[in-house]
mmCIF file of C-alpha atoms in Angstrom:
data_model
loop_
_atom_site.group_PDB
_atom_site.id
_atom_site.type_symbol
_atom_site.label_atom_id
_atom_site.label_comp_id
_atom_site.label_asym_id
_atom_site.label_seq_id
_atom_site.Cartn_x
_atom_site.Cartn_y
_atom_site.Cartn_z
ATOM 1 C CA MET A 133 -30.419 49.762 6.915
ATOM 2 C CA LEU A 134 -32.137 47.022 7.742
ATOM 3 C CA LYS A 135 -31.985 44.919 5.782
ATOM 4 C CA SER A 136 -28.384 45.584 5.241
ATOM 5 C CA ASN A 137 -27.450 44.453 9.158
ATOM 6 C CA ARG A 138 -29.567 41.114 8.203
ATOM 7 C CA SER A 139 -27.237 40.656 6.117
ATOM 8 C CA ILE A 140 -24.435 41.253 7.880
ATOM 9 C CA LYS A 141 -25.746 38.732 10.249
ATOM 10 C CA SER A 142 -26.512 36.142 8.204
ATOM 11 C CA LEU A 143 -23.114 36.751 6.624
ATOM 12 C CA VAL A 144 -21.795 36.274 10.271
ATOM 13 C CA ILE A 145 -23.995 33.527 11.126
ATOM 14 C CA ALA A 146 -22.762 32.312 7.713
ATOM 15 C CA ALA A 147 -18.691 32.505 8.153
ATOM 16 C CA SER A 148 -20.139 30.593 12.174
ATOM 17 C CA VAL A 149 -21.350 27.968 10.939
ATOM 18 C CA GLY A 150 -18.481 27.237 7.795
ATOM 19 C CA ALA A 151 -16.084 27.809 10.794
ATOM 20 C CA LEU A 152 -17.559 25.006 12.874
ATOM 21 C CA PHE A 153 -17.073 23.116 9.914
ATOM 22 C CA MET A 154 -13.505 23.487 9.358
ATOM 23 C CA ILE A 155 -12.974 23.333 12.684
ATOM 24 C CA ALA A 156 -14.998 19.448 13.901
ATOM 25 C CA PRO A 157 -13.056 17.819 11.142
ATOM 26 C CA ALA A 158 -10.400 18.371 12.246
ATOM 27 C CA ARG A 159 -10.374 18.208 15.356
ATOM 28 C CA ALA A 160 -12.295 14.547 14.787
ATOM 29 C CA GLU A 161 -9.040 13.879 12.579
ATOM 30 C CA ASP A 162 -6.714 14.351 15.552
ATOM 31 C CA ALA A 163 -8.238 12.443 17.354
ATOM 32 C CA SER A 164 -8.590 10.036 15.026
ATOM 33 C CA ALA A 165 -4.895 9.657 13.947
ATOM 34 C CA ALA A 166 -4.210 10.053 18.338
ATOM 35 C CA ALA A 167 -6.329 6.201 18.476
ATOM 36 C CA ALA A 168 -4.380 4.563 15.105
ATOM 37 C CA TYR A 169 -0.444 5.590 17.282
ATOM 38 C CA LYS A 170 -2.292 4.663 20.421
ATOM 39 C CA ASP A 171 -3.126 1.055 18.543
ATOM 40 C CA ILE A 172 0.439 1.390 16.393
ATOM 41 C CA GLU A 173 1.833 0.793 19.434
ATOM 42 C CA ALA A 174 0.442 -1.620 21.691
ATOM 43 C CA THR A 175 0.391 -3.417 17.962
ATOM 44 C CA LEU A 176 3.933 -3.286 17.449
ATOM 45 C CA GLY A 177 5.259 -2.193 20.679
ATOM 46 C CA SER A 178 5.409 1.121 19.357
ATOM 47 C CA VAL A 179 5.218 3.638 17.133
ATOM 48 C CA PRO A 180 7.738 3.883 13.967
ATOM 49 C CA ASP A 181 9.212 6.905 12.396
ATOM 50 C CA MET A 182 7.206 6.524 9.140
ATOM 51 C CA PHE A 183 3.992 6.573 10.469
ATOM 52 C CA LYS A 184 5.119 10.264 11.771
ATOM 53 C CA THR A 185 5.433 11.305 8.288
ATOM 54 C CA LEU A 186 1.896 11.369 7.226
ATOM 55 C CA PRO A 187 -0.130 14.196 7.597
ATOM 56 C CA ASP A 188 -2.815 13.755 10.880
ATOM 57 C CA VAL A 189 -5.749 12.995 8.497
ATOM 58 C CA ALA A 190 -3.228 10.393 7.086
ATOM 59 C CA VAL A 191 -2.691 7.953 9.940
ATOM 60 C CA ALA A 192 -5.938 5.994 11.027
ATOM 61 C CA GLY A 193 -6.167 5.583 7.291
ATOM 62 C CA ALA A 194 -2.924 4.106 6.242
ATOM 63 C CA TRP A 195 -2.305 2.086 10.211
ATOM 64 C CA ALA A 196 -6.045 0.876 8.612
ATOM 65 C CA GLU A 197 -5.197 -0.363 5.440
ATOM 66 C CA ILE A 198 -1.617 -2.457 7.046
ATOM 67 C CA LYS A 199 -3.470 -3.951 9.406
ATOM 68 C CA GLY A 200 -6.638 -4.562 7.534
ATOM 69 C CA VAL A 201 -4.150 -6.161 4.633
ATOM 70 C CA GLN A 202 -0.264 -6.768 6.132
ATOM 71 C CA LEU A 203 -0.936 -7.569 8.552
ATOM 72 C CA ASN A 204 -4.292 -9.399 8.716
ATOM 73 C CA PRO A 205 -3.702 -13.646 9.041
ATOM 74 C CA LYS A 206 -7.495 -14.484 7.775
ATOM 75 C CA THR A 207 -6.447 -12.781 4.264
ATOM 76 C CA ALA A 208 -6.443 -14.837 1.318
ATOM 77 C CA LEU A 209 -2.723 -14.653 1.056
ATOM 78 C CA ASP A 210 -0.614 -15.935 4.550
ATOM 79 C CA GLY A 211 2.276 -13.725 5.941
ATOM 80 C CA LYS A 212 4.990 -14.704 4.022
ATOM 81 C CA THR A 213 3.887 -14.460 0.866
ATOM 82 C CA LYS A 214 2.263 -11.297 1.128
ATOM 83 C CA GLU A 215 5.926 -10.302 2.408
ATOM 84 C CA LEU A 216 6.999 -11.814 -0.244
ATOM 85 C CA LEU A 217 5.240 -9.547 -2.302
ATOM 86 C CA GLY A 218 6.600 -7.086 -0.684
ATOM 87 C CA LEU A 219 10.135 -7.546 -0.614
ATOM 88 C CA ALA A 220 9.962 -7.969 -4.886
ATOM 89 C CA VAL A 221 7.730 -5.034 -5.544
ATOM 90 C CA ALA A 222 10.569 -3.462 -3.361
ATOM 91 C CA SER A 223 13.264 -4.608 -4.822
ATOM 92 C CA GLN A 224 11.141 -3.590 -8.890
ATOM 93 C CA ILE A 225 11.202 0.294 -7.192
ATOM 94 C CA PRO A 226 13.765 0.119 -5.628
ATOM 95 C CA CYS A 227 13.064 0.979 -2.473
ATOM 96 C CA GLN A 228 16.101 0.268 0.031
ATOM 97 C CA TYR A 229 13.454 0.615 3.308
ATOM 98 C CA CYS A 230 11.390 -1.826 2.068
ATOM 99 C CA ILE A 231 13.660 -3.796 0.837
ATOM 100 C CA TYR A 232 15.615 -4.433 4.295
ATOM 101 C CA PHE A 233 11.312 -4.356 6.555
ATOM 102 C CA HIS A 234 9.866 -7.092 3.485
ATOM 103 C CA THR A 235 12.908 -8.908 4.184
ATOM 104 C CA GLU A 236 12.631 -9.358 7.701
ATOM 105 C CA ALA A 237 9.113 -9.192 7.907
ATOM 106 C CA ALA A 238 9.345 -12.139 4.917
ATOM 107 C CA ARG A 239 12.020 -13.748 7.635
ATOM 108 C CA LEU A 240 9.842 -13.214 10.536
ATOM 109 C CA ASN A 241 7.230 -14.908 8.644
ATOM 110 C CA GLY A 242 9.152 -18.417 8.663
ATOM 111 C CA ALA A 243 10.239 -17.810 4.916
ATOM 112 C CA THR A 244 14.527 -19.221 4.618
ATOM 113 C CA ASP A 245 16.699 -17.512 2.151
ATOM 114 C CA GLU A 246 16.332 -19.745 -0.378
ATOM 115 C CA GLU A 247 12.932 -18.088 -0.841
ATOM 116 C CA ILE A 248 13.830 -14.391 -0.436
ATOM 117 C CA LYS A 249 15.883 -15.210 -3.556
ATOM 118 C CA GLU A 250 13.808 -16.694 -5.311
ATOM 119 C CA ALA A 251 11.518 -14.118 -5.114
ATOM 120 C CA ILE A 252 14.633 -11.711 -5.438
ATOM 121 C CA ALA A 253 14.565 -13.197 -8.843
ATOM 122 C CA MET A 254 11.277 -13.892 -9.782
ATOM 123 C CA ALA A 255 11.241 -9.854 -9.582
ATOM 124 C CA ALA A 256 14.116 -9.478 -11.677
ATOM 125 C CA ILE A 257 12.736 -12.262 -14.363
ATOM 126 C CA VAL A 258 9.567 -10.160 -14.687
ATOM 127 C CA ARG A 259 11.640 -6.389 -15.038
ATOM 128 C CA HIS A 260 13.867 -8.380 -17.901
ATOM 129 C CA TRP A 261 10.753 -9.564 -19.699
ATOM 130 C CA SER A 262 9.108 -6.300 -18.801
ATOM 131 C CA THR A 263 11.601 -4.478 -20.594
ATOM 132 C CA MET A 264 12.075 -6.493 -23.533
ATOM 133 C CA LEU A 265 8.609 -6.821 -24.636
ATOM 134 C CA ASN A 266 7.983 -2.708 -24.223
ATOM 135 C CA GLY A 267 11.220 -2.149 -25.441
ATOM 136 C CA SER A 268 10.799 -3.777 -28.516
ATOM 137 C CA GLN A 269 7.135 -2.816 -29.041
ATOM 138 C CA VAL A 270 6.174 -6.432 -28.918
ATOM 139 C CA ASP A 271 1.848 -6.572 -30.213
ATOM 140 C CA PHE A 272 -0.091 -7.162 -27.100
ATOM 141 C CA ALA A 273 -3.228 -9.470 -29.231
ATOM 142 C CA THR A 274 -0.346 -11.517 -30.443
ATOM 143 C CA PHE A 275 0.951 -11.987 -27.255
ATOM 144 C CA LYS A 276 -1.548 -12.966 -25.461
ATOM 145 C CA GLN A 277 -3.033 -15.231 -28.419
ATOM 146 C CA GLN A 278 0.649 -17.001 -28.005
ATOM 147 C CA THR A 279 0.370 -17.280 -23.818
ATOM 148 C CA ASP A 280 -3.162 -18.924 -24.413
ATOM 149 C CA GLY A 281 -1.276 -21.074 -26.567
ATOM 150 C CA VAL A 282 1.352 -21.781 -24.262
ATOM 151 C CA PHE A 283 -0.745 -22.609 -21.433
ATOM 152 C CA ALA A 284 -3.388 -24.616 -23.433
ATOM 153 C CA ALA A 285 -0.202 -27.045 -24.705
ATOM 154 C CA VAL A 286 0.983 -26.578 -20.957
ATOM 155 C CA LYS A 287 -2.906 -28.103 -19.578
ATOM 156 C CA ALA A 288 -3.335 -30.549 -21.967
ATOM 157 C CA LYS A 289 0.144 -32.106 -21.268
ATOM 158 C CA SER A 290 -0.416 -32.408 -18.235
ATOM 159 C CA GLN A 291 -4.057 -34.508 -18.295
#
């Protein structure tokens, strides 16, 4: 009986410790979501509903990614280029939300209507040739060899 009480006591302690581990991270994640919402509002002036579609555990990470890459002026690509890339990808998905967002963000970053049209045209060209190459099952090794030959010839001409 004494051994039985120890086993029960051990189980209760283990369950309690386990419960603490389950509760503690949730509170920390909720706190990080609240902190991220505050930072989003401070940065953007409000918290768009798109962030509220995420579970609390994902808010801080999603915001860190956006802030660290897309909104960061110290990355290898400037803001206009990043938003034109975003628009090209959004056009391919296609996603009306992303197309609207990245078009307006590109304009905010100085993109002209002509640059916006060109980004979309490049997306269309890539999609066209991707469809042709993949659908025709062009041999990849041959494609690479021919592409390297073309670039070598262009480089030689430019020197």
